[in-house]
Structure formats: structure tokens, C-alpha cells
Coordinates of C-alpha atoms and ligand atoms in Angstrom, one line a residue:
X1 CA 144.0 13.5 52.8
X2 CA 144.1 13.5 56.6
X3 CA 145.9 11.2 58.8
X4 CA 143.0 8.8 59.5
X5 CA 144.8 7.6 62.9
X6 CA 144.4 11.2 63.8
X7 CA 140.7 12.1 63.1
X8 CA 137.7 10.9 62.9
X9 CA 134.5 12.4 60.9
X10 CA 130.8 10.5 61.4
X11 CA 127.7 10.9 60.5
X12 CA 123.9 9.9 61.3
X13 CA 121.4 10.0 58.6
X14 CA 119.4 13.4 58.9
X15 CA 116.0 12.7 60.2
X16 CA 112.7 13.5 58.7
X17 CA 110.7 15.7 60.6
X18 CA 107.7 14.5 59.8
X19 CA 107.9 11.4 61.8
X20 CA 108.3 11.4 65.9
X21 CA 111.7 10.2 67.1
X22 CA 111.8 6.5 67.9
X23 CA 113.9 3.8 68.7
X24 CA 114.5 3.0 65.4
X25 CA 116.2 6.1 65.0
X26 CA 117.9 6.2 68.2
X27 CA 119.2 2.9 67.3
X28 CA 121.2 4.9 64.5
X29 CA 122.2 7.4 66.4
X30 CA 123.7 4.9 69.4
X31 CA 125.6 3.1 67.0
X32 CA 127.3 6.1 66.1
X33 CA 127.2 7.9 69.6
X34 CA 129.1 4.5 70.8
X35 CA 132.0 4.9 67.7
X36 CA 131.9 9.0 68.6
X37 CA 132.9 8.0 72.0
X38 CA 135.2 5.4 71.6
X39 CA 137.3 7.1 69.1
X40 CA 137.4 10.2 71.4
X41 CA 139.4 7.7 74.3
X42 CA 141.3 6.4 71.9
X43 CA 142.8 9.6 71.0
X44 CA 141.2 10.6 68.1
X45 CA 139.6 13.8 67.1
X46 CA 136.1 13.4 66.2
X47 CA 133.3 15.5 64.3
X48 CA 130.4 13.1 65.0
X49 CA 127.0 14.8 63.0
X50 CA 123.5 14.6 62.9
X51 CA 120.8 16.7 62.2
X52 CA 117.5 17.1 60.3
X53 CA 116.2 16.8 57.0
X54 CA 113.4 19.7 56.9
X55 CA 112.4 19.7 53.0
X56 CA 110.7 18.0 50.8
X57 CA 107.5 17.2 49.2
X58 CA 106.5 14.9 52.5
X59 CA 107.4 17.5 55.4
X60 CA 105.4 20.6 53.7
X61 CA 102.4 17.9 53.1
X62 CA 102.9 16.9 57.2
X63 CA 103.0 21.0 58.0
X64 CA 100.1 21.3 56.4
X65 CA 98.3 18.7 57.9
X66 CA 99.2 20.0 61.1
X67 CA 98.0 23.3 60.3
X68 CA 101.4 24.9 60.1
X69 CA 103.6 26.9 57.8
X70 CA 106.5 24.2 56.8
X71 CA 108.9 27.0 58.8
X72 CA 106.9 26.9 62.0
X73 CA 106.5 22.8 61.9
X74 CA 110.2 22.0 61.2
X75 CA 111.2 24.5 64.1
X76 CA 109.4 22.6 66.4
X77 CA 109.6 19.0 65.5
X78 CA 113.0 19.2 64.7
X79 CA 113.5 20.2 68.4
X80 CA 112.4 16.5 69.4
X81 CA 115.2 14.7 67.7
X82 CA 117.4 17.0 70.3
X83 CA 115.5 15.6 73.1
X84 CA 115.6 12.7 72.3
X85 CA 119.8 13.0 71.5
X86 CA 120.0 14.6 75.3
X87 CA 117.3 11.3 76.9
X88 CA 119.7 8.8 75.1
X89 CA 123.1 10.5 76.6
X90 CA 124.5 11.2 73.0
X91 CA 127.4 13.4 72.2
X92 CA 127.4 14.7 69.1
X93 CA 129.2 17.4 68.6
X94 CA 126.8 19.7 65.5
X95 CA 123.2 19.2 64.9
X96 CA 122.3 20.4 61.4
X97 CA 118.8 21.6 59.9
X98 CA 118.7 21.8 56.7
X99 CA 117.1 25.1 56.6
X100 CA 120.0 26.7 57.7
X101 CA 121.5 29.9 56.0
X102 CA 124.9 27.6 56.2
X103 CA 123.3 25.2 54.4
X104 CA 121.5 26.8 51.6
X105 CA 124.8 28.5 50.4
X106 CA 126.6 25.0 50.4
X107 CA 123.9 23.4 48.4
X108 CA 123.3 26.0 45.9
X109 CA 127.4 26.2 46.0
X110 CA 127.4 22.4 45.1
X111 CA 124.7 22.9 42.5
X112 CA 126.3 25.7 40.6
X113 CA 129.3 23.3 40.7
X114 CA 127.9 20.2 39.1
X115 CA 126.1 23.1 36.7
X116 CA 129.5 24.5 35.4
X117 CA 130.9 21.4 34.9
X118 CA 127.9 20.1 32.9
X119 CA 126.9 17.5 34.8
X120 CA 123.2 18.9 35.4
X121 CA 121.3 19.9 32.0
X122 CA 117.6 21.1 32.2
X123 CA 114.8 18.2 30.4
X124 CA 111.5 17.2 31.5
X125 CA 110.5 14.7 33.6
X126 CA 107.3 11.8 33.0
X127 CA 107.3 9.1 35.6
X128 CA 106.7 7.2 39.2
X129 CA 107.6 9.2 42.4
X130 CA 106.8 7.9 46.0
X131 CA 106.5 11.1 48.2
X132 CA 106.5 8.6 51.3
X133 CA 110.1 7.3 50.2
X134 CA 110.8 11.1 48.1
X135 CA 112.1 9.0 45.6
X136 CA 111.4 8.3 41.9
X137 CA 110.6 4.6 40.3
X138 CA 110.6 2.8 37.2
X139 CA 107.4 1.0 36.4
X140 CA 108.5 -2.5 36.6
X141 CA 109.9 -1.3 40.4
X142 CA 106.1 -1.3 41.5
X143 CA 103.3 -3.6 42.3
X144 CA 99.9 -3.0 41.5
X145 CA 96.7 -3.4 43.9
X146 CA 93.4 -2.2 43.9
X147 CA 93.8 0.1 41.2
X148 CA 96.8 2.2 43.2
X149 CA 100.5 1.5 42.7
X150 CA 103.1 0.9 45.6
X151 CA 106.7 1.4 45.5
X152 CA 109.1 -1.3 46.7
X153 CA 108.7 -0.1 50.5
X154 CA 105.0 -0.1 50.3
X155 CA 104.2 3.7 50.1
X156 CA 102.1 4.5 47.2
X157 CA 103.0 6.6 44.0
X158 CA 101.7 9.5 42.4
X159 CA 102.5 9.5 38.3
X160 CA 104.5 13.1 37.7
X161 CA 105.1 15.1 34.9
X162 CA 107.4 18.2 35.0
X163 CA 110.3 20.5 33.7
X164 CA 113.2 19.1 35.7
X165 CA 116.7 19.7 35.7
X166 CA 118.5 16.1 35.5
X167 CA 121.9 14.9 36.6
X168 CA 123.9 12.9 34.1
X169 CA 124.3 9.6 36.6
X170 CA 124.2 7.2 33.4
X171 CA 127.8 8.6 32.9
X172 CA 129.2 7.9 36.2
X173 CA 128.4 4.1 36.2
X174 CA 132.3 3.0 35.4
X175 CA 133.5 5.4 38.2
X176 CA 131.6 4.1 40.4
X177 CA 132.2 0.6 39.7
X178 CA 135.5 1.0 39.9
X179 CA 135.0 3.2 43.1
X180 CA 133.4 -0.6 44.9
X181 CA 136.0 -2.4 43.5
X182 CA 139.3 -0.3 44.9
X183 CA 137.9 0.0 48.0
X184 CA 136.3 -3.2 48.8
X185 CA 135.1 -2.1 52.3
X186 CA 133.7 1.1 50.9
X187 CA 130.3 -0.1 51.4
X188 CA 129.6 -2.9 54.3
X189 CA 128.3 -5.3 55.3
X190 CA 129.0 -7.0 52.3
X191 CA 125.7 -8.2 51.2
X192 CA 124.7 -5.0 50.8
X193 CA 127.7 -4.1 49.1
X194 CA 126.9 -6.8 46.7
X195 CA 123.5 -5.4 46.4
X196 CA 124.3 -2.1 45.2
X197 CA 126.9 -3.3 43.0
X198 CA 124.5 -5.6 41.0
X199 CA 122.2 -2.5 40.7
X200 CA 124.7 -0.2 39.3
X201 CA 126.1 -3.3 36.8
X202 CA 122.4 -3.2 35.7
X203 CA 122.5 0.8 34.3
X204 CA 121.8 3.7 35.8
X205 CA 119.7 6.5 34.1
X206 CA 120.0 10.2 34.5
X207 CA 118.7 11.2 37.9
X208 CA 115.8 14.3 37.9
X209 CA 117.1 16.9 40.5
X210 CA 114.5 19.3 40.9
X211 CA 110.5 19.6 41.1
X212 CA 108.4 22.6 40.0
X213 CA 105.0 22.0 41.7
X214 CA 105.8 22.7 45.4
X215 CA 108.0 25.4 46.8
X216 CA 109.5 23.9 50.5
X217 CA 113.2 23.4 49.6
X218 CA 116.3 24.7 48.5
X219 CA 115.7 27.3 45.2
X220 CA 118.0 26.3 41.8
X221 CA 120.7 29.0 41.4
X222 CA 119.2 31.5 38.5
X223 CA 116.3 29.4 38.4
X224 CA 113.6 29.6 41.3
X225 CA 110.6 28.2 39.7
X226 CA 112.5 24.8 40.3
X227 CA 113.3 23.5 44.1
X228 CA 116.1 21.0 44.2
X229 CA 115.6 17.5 45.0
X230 CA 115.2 16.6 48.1
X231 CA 118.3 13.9 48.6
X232 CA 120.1 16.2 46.6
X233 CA 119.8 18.8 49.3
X234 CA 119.7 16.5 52.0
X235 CA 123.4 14.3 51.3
X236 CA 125.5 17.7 50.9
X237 CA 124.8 18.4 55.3
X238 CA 127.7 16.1 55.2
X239 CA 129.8 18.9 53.7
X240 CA 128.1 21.8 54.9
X241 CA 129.2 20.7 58.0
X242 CA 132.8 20.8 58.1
X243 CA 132.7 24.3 56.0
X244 CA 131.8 23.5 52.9
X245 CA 132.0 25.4 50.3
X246 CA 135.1 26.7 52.2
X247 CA 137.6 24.1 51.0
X248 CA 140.1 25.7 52.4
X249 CA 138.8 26.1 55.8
X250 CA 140.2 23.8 58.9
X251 CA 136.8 22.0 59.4
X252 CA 136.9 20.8 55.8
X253 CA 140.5 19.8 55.5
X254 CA 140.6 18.0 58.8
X255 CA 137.1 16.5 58.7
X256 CA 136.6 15.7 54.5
X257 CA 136.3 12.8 53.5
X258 CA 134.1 11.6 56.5
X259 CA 135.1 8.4 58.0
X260 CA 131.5 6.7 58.3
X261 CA 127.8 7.5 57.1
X262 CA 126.2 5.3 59.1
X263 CA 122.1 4.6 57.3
X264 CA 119.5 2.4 57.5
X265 CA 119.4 -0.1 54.4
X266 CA 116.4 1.6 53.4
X267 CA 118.5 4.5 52.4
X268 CA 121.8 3.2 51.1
X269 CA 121.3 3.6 47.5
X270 CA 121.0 7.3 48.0
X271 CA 124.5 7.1 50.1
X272 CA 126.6 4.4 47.9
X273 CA 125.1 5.5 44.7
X274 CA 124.3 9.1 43.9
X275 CA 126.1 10.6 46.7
X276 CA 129.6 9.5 45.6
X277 CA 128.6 10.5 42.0
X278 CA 127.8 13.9 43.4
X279 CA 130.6 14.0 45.0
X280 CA 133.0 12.6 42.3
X281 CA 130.7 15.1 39.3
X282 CA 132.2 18.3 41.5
X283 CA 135.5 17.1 42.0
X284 CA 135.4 16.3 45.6
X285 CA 136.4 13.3 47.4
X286 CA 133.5 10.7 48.2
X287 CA 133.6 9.6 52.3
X288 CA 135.6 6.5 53.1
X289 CA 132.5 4.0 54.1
X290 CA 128.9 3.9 54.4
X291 CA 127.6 1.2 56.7
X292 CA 124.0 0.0 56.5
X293 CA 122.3 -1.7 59.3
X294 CA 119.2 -3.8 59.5
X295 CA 115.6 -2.5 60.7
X296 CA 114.1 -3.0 64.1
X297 CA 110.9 -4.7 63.9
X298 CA 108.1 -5.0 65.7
X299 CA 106.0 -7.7 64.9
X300 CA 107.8 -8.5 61.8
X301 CA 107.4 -4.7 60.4
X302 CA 109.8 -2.2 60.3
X303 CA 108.8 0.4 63.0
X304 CA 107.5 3.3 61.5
X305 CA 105.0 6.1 62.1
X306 CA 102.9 5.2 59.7
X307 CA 103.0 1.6 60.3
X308 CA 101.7 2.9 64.2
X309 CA 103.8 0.5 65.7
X310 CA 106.8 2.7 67.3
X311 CA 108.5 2.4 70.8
X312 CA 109.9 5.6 72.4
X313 CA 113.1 6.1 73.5
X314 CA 112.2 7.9 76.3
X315 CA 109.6 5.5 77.3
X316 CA 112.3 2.6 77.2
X317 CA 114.9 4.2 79.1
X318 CA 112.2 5.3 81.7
X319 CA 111.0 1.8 82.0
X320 CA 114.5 -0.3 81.7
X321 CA 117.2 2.4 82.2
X322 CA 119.3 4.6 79.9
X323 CA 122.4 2.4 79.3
X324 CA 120.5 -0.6 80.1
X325 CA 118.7 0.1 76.6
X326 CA 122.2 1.6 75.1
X327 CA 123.5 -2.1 76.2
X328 CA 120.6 -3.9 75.0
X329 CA 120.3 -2.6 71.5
X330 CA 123.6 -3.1 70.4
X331 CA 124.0 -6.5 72.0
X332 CA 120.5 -8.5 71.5
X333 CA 121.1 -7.9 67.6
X334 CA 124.4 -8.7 65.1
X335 CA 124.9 -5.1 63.8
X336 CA 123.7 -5.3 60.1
X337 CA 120.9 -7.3 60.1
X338 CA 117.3 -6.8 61.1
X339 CA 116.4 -8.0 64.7
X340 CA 113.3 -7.7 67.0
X341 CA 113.6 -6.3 70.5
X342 CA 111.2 -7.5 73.3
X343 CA 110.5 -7.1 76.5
X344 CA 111.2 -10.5 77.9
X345 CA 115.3 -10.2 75.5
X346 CA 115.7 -7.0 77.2
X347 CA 115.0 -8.1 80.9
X348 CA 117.0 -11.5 79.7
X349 CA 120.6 -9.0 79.2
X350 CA 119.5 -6.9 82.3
X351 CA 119.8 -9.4 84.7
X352 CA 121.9 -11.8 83.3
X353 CA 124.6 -10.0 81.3
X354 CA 124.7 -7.0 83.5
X355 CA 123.5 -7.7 87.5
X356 CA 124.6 -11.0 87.3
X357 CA 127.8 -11.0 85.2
X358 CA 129.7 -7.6 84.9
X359 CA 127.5 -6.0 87.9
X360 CA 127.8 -8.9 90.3
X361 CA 131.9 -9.2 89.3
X362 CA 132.2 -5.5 90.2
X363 CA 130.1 -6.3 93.5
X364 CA 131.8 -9.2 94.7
X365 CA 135.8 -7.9 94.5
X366 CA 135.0 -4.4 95.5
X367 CA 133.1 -5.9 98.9
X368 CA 136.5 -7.6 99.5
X369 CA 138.5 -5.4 99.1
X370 CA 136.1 -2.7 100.9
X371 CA 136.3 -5.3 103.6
X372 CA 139.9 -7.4 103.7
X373 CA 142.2 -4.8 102.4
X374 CA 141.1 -1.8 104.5
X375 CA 139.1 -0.2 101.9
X376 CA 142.2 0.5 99.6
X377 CA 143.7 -1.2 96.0
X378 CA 145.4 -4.6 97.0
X379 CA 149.2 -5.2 97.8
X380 CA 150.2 -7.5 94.9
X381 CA 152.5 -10.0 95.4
X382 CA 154.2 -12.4 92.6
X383 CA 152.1 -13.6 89.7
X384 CA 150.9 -17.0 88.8
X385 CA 149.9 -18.4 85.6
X386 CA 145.8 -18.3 86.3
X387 CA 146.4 -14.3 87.2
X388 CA 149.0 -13.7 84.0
X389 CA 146.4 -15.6 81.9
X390 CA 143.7 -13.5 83.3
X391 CA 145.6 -10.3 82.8
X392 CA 146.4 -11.6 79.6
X393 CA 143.0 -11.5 78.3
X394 CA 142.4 -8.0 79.6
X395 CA 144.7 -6.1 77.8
X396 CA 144.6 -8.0 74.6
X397 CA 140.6 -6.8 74.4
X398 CA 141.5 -2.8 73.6
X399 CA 143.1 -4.1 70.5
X400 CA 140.2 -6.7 69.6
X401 CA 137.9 -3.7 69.8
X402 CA 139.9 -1.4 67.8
X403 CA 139.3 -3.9 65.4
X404 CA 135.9 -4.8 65.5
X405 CA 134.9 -0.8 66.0
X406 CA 137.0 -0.4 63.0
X407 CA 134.4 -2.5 60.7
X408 CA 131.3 -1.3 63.1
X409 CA 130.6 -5.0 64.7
X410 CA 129.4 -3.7 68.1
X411 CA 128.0 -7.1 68.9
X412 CA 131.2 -8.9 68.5
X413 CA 133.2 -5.6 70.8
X414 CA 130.1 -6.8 73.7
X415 CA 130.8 -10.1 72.6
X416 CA 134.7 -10.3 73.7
X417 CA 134.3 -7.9 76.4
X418 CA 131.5 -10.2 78.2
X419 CA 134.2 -13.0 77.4
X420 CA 136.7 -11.3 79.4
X421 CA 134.2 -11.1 82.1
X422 CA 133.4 -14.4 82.1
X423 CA 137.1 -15.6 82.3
X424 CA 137.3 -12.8 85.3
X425 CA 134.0 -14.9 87.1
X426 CA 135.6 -18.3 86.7
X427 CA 138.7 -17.4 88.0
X428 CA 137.4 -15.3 91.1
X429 CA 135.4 -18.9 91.6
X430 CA 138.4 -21.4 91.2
X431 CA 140.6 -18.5 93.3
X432 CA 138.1 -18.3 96.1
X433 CA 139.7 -14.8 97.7
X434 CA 136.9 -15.2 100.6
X435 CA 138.9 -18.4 101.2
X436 CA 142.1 -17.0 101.5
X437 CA 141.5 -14.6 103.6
X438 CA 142.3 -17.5 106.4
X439 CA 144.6 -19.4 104.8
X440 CA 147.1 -17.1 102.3
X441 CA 146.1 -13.6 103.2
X442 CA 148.9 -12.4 101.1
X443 CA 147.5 -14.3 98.1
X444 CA 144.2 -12.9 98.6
X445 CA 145.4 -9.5 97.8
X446 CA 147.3 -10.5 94.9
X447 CA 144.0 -12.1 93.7
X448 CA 141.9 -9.0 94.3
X449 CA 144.4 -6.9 93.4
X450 CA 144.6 -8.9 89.5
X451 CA 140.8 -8.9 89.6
X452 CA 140.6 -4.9 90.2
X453 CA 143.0 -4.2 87.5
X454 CA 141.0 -6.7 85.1
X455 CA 137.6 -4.5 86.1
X456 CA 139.5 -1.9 85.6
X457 CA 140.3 -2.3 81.9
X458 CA 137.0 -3.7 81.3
X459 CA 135.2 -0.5 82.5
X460 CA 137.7 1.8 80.6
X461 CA 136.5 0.2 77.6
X462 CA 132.9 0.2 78.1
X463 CA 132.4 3.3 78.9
X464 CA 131.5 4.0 75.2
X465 CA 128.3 2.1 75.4
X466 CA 127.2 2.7 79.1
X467 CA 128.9 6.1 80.0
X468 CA 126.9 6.7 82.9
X469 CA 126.7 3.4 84.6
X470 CA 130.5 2.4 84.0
X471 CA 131.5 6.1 84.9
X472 CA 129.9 5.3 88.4
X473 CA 132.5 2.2 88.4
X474 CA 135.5 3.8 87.7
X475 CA 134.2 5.9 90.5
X476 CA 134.5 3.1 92.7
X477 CA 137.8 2.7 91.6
X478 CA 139.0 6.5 92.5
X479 CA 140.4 6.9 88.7
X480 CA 140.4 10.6 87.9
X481 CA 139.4 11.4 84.4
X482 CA 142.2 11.5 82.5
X483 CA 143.0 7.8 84.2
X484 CA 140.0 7.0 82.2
X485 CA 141.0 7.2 78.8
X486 CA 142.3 4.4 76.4
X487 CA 145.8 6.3 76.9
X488 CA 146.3 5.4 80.6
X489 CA 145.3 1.3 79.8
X490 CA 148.6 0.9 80.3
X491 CA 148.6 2.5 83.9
X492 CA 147.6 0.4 86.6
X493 CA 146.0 0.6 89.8
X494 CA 148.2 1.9 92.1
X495 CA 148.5 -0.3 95.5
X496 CA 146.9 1.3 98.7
X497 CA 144.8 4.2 96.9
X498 CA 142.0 4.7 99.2
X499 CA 138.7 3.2 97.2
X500 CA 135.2 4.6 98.7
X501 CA 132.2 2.1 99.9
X502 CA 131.1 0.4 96.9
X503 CA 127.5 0.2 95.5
X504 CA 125.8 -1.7 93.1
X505 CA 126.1 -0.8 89.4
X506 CA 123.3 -2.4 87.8
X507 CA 120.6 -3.4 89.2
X508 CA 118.2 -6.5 88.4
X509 CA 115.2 -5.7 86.3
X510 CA 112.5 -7.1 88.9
X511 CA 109.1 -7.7 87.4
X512 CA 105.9 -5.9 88.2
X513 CA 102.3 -6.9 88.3
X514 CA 101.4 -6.5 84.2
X515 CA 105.8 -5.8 82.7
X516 CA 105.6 -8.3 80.8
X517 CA 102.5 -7.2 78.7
Ligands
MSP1 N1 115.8 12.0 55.6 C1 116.3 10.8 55.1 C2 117.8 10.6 55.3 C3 118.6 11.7 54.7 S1 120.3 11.4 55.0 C4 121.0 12.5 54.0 C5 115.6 9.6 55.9 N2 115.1 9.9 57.1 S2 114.3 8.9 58.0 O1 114.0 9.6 59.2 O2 113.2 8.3 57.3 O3 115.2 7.7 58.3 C6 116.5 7.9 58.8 C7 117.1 6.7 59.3 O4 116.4 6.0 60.3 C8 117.2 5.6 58.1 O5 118.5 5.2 58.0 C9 116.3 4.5 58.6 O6 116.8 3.3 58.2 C10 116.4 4.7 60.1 N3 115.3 4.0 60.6 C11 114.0 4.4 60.6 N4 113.2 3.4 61.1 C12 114.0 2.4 61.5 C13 113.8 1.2 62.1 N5 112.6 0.7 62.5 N6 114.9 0.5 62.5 C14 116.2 0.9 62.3 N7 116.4 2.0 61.7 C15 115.3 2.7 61.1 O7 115.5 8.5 55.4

């Protein structure tokens, strides 16, 4: 297995095409654009994925509607998830489709696999299957109304009979078991760990992997009257990925098993439950965690297309700013749970967390130093408890974030970060530099000079979540790029390095006749 200090593999789920890209998917995508980056400064090297999911009863059904062959749509709406990865500033380094020749040969590879070893056998198929959710469903999973039956997420079912080739999942229940309970943090948050550890306890029952009455997906090896299940097709982009089915390849051997899938809870049955038993069937290693965070709501419902109730990205970054709503959505809502965003919340962390707190802290020293130390980094002189105590805080924060990162908590990283900057605002009041300045010039640079270095660290390590906005400070700072990574913390400002004329960072969200509707 790789060394897991070394590299680092992570994923976003792959995104139906038949829905437009919105904030609730960006929201996925940030999380793992944020751990992408971080883990990049820290030294690691990182494969961070995503991608589209392009088959499937529900996208040829949304091709048709649009009048298109399933080919044509997916080629263009898949093109919108890339716009909206390039209007949101994330860096992943692949985007997958699965109709990709490099994709098809992985998943027929994995198929024949699972085949040989007689873990797929052919039966037939009589049951529930919600094309909205492309899953199947047990009766006593649904609710009746009006005559029609709905699945737990609310789409309805359509009844299905059918040859179909079925995966032996009733045998894997142990393994997997035993799978949550050696690695307790294989699954988090907790709850949901819980969650899908009760469900297995309760049984699992063979799982029908292919469909015979529509043709848009991936054709069974030796038998093309039957298209593989969609989620069967859909999970194995995590291998194709790094090279699979070239085990042997570099990708695959540096990047297998993948550090993180990061999914929506909607979705982490498919992730926790049959992917690791896929996995385990073929004899290949299942990825180290899957995390599951909550839903954005709007009004109390999950945003979805066909709830008619989605935000745009590109609308909100337009409106509020591009790391302004990288900020927000990581910070406004304890990552895991579900959480609303609003308009008023939003210009609540603009102007408070960032003009007023980190913006305004930036502002205030740089101005002083731009004006009372000749527009270059302070002379220190010796230290005094308030600045060691200051400093202290600082560098002891790269550490706390390794370690929030590390179990996904971005909340808690903005958390002790905006801590830090707090304890920088207090002591830059109780200090009073503009004070000195008279009476202990000396001690006025030491103080400004302790204050740069703390803004310092504290842009370094936010540059994950606001790379533009924070790469402007460091800027201010003059740090060259490789002064910018978690490698030169350690390195500190260097005393009479001419700084340029600052400039505000971030600037206040000021209200317009009819924002707030
Ligand atoms: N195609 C499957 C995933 C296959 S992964 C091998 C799929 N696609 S999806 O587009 O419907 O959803 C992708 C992810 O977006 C899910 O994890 C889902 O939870 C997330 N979100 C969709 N709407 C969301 C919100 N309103 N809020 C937060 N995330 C949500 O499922």
C-alpha cells in the first residue's frame, strides 16, 4: 500500500448529466477542491477526480426529452459541470465521463472479473426500481399515495420484471462487517456510519446488475442484450482513473486505494456498501474512507432540479464573489450535516468574518507598516510574552488543521483560523502600534513586525479555501511562490524586504435597492 504521508487520492461523486450544475454540487466539489489544495502545500501528491456519470435509464429518458441522441446530450451537458469546475476556481486534476473508451474497458474488465470468480450468476429479476434514484427497492421501502408508489427520496417507482444478471452481495455481509469494525473511521461522520452498519446487520440480498429493456450503458462482456447497472458502472471511474485494469501501472499503485470519496448522504449506501463488496468480490483493495455530508436546503428541501428550487454557482459568485461563496459554504454549515444558506448568513460572514475581521487585520498592519516602517517588513526587536503568546497561536494552527482536514471538519479548520485572527485583533488593540509610533518607535516595529508574521501564517494556510483573494495578500507581503507553501511556515518574514502599497482584500458586501429579496 502507498505511503499515505506521501500521496493523496480523492474523489467527487460523478454527476448526473441530466440535472444543471448547482450549488449543491459545487458544495461537493469545494469540499474536495479545498482538501486537493491543501494537501498539495502540505507536500503531498494528489490525484483529486471528478467527472460525469453519463448512463443510465434517467440520462437516455432526459436525451430524449430534449430531443437528442443520449451521445449528443451527454457531450454537451457534461461540458457544464466543467464550467462550472473553472467559475468555482477548482483544481482537479482528471475529469472522467463515463463514456469514455478508458472507461468501458475498465468496467467490462471489472465485470469479467467478478464473472470468473463467480460472484455474478445470471437469474431474473421481479421488483421496485426508482429510475429518479436508479436504484431498486423492496416493497416495505415505499409509501403509497394516490394509487402511485414513491421510494424513500420521493421519486416514484415503476414495477420491473427482467432477465438480469445478479451479484452475490448476501455473501459479503461478514466481510463487510468486519470491514466497519477494523477500520472504525472507514465511514464518517459517525451517524452515518452507524446507519449503514445497522442496514447491513439487517441482511443484504443479491444485488441485480444489469437491465435488458434500454440500451444507454455499458454492454455485459459476451452478453449484449444486457447493459450493466448503472452504479455498477458508475463506482469503477474511481479505478479507471488511476489505470485500471492496469494494476501494474504507476497511476494505480501510487493512487489505489483512494484516500476519500467524498458523497452526498443520499448516495452513501452505493459507496460504503456495494462498492467495497465490489471491490473486495475482485480482489482489490476498497478506498480508505467515504465521507458523507449533509444537503443544502432551500426552504427546507433538498435543492434539486426537479424540486425547481436550485441556486447557481455562477449566479452566486457573480453576486457575492468567488471565494466569498468558497468561504461561506464551508463556514455557515458544520460539515456533515444539512444546513440552509441565505442571503442575509452570507452577507453576515462577508462583512463580518472577512472585511471586518481578517480583511480589516490585513488593512490596518499593512497601512503601518506602508506608512511607519518605510514601506518594508519591520525591524524586530526582543520579544515579550503578549507577542510569544501571539506567535504561539500561529504556528500551532498548521498542525490543528492537519488534523481537522484529516477527518474533513472544514468548519472547525475556519473555526481555529478565525480564532487566531481574533487573538491577532485583540492584541493589535491592547498593543496600540499607532500609539507607539511616538512613544517606543522601536516597539512599534517589533509589534508590526509579530503581527506580519502572524498574517503571514494565517494567509499561507488559507489559501486552500480562498486561493484568489489570499494569493492577492501574500502579494502584499512580497512572498514568492515557493514562500507560499506549508514547507516554508517555518521561514519568516525577512526584515526590510520592500512590501508594495497595500489594498483592500475583501471588501464589505454593501446592500442594494431589492439584495435582500
Ligand atoms: N451519479 C450519481 C453519483 C455516482 S458516483 C459513482 C449521483 N449523481 S447526482 O448528480 O445526483 O448527485 C451527486 C452528488 O451531489 C450527491 O452526492 C448528492 O448528494 C450531491 N448533491 C446533489 N444535491 C445536493 C444538495 N442540494 N446539497 C448537497 N449536495 C447535494 O448521485
Amino acid at each position: 500500500m502507498p505511503s499515505d504521508d506521501a500521496r493523496y487520492y480523492i474523489t467527487t461523486p460523478i454527476y448526473y448529466v441530466n440535472d444543471v450544475p448547482h450549488v449543491g454540487h459545487a458544495y461537493c466539489t469545494l469540499a474536495c477542491d479545498v482538501l486537493a489544495r491543501f494537501m498539495r502545500l502540505d507536500g503531498r501528491k494528489v490525484r483529486f477526480l471528478t467527472g460525469t456519470d453519463e448512463h443510465g435509464q434517467k440520462v437516455e429518458k432526459a436525451a430524449l426529452a430534449a430531443g437528442a441522441t443520449p451521445q449528443e446530450f451527454t457531450d454537451k451537458v457534461s461540458q457544464n459541470f466543467r464550467q462550472m469546475d473553472a467559475v468555482m476556481n477548482f483544481t482537479n486534476d482528471d475529469f472522467i465521463r463515463t463514456t469514455e473508451p478508458r472507461h468501458y474497458k475498465s468496467v467490462q474488465d471489472l465485470w469479467q472479473r467478478l464473472f470468473d470468480a463467480g460472484e455474478i450468476y445470471l437469474g431474473s429479476y421481479a421488483g421496485w426500481y426508482s429510475v429518479g434514484d436508479e436504484a431498486f427497492h423492496t416493497e416495505s421501502e415505499l409509501t403509497l399515495r394516490d394509487g402511485k408508489r414513491y421510494a424513500p427520496s420521493g421519486k416514484e417507482v415503476e414495477w420491473v420484471e427482467e432477465p438480469s444478471y445478479f451479484f452475490r452481495l448476501s455473501a459479503w455481509q461478514d466481510r463487510l462487517l468486519e470491514l466497519y469494525e477494523k477500520r472504525p473511521d472507514f465511514i464518517l461522520p459517525e451517524t452515518r456510519r452507524n446507519e449503514v452498519v445497522s442496514f447491513v446487520k439487517g441482511g443484504l440480498k443479491d444485488l441485480s446488475v444489469s437491465r435488458t429493456t434500454f440500451k444507454w450503458g455499458i454492454p455485459v462482456p459476451n452478453d449484449p442484450d444486457h447493459i450493466m447497472y448503472v452504479w455498477l458502472d458508475a463506482l469503477t471511474n474511481y479505478i479507471t482513473a488511476v489505470g485500471y485494469p492496469e494494476q501494474e501501472s504507476a497511476d494505480y499503485r501510487t493512487f489505489w486505494p483512494a484516500n476519500l470519496h467524498m458523497v452526498g448522504k443520499d448516495i452513501l449506501r452505493f459507496h460504503a456498501v456495494y462498492w467495497p463488496a465490489f471491490l473486495m468480490a475482485a480482489g482489490l483493495e476498497p478506498p480508505q474512507r467515504v465521507f458523507a455530508h449533509g444537503w443544502l436546503l432551500n426552504k427546507g428541501e433538498k435543492m434539486s432540479k426537479s424540486l425547481g428550487n436550485v441556486l447557481r454557482p455562477d449566479d452566486l459568485v457573480e453576486r457575492y464573489g468567488l471565494d466569498q461563496v468558497r468561504y461561506y459554504l464551508l463556514r455557515e454549515i458544520p460539515f456533515g450535516a444539512d444546513g440552509y444558506i441565505s442571503h442575509e448568513t452570507m452577507v453576515t460572514r462577508i462583512n463580518s468574518d472577512l472585511a471586518n475581521d481578517f480583511g480589516n487585520l490585513a488593512q490596518r498592519v499593512l497601512s503601518m507598516v506602508h506608512k511607519n516602517c518605510e514601506a518594508a517588513v519591520p525591524q524586530p526587536g526582543a520579544l515579550q510574552p503578549a507577542d510569544e503568546a501571539l506567535l504561539g497561536r500561529a504556528r500551532a494552527l498548521h498542525g490543528e488543521l492537519r488534523a481537522v482536514y484529516e477527518v474533513q471538519a472544514f468548519h472547525r479548520a475556519l473555526e481555529a483560523t478565525w480564532a487566531v485572527v481574533g487573538e491577532a485583533n485583540r492584541y493589535v488593540d491592547e498593543q496600540a502600534p499607532w500609539a507607539l509610533r511616538k512613544s517606543d518607535p522601536e516597539r512599534m516595529q517589533t509589534v508590526l513586525y509579530v503581527l506580519s508574521e502572524v498574517i503571514r501564517r494565517l494567509a499561507i494556510l488559507t489559501q486552500p479555501v480562498m486561493p484568489d483573494s489570499i494569493g492577492r495578500m501574500l502579494d502584499l507581503l512580497a512572498l514568492p511562490e515557493e514562500a507560499r507553501r506549508f514547507d516554508a511556515l517555518e521561514t519568516p518574514l525577512s526584515p526590510g524586504t520592500a512590501l508594495p502599497k497595500p489594498a483592500g482584500i475583501f471588501p464589505r458586501f454593501a446592500e442594494v435597492e431589492g439584495d435582500a429579496a
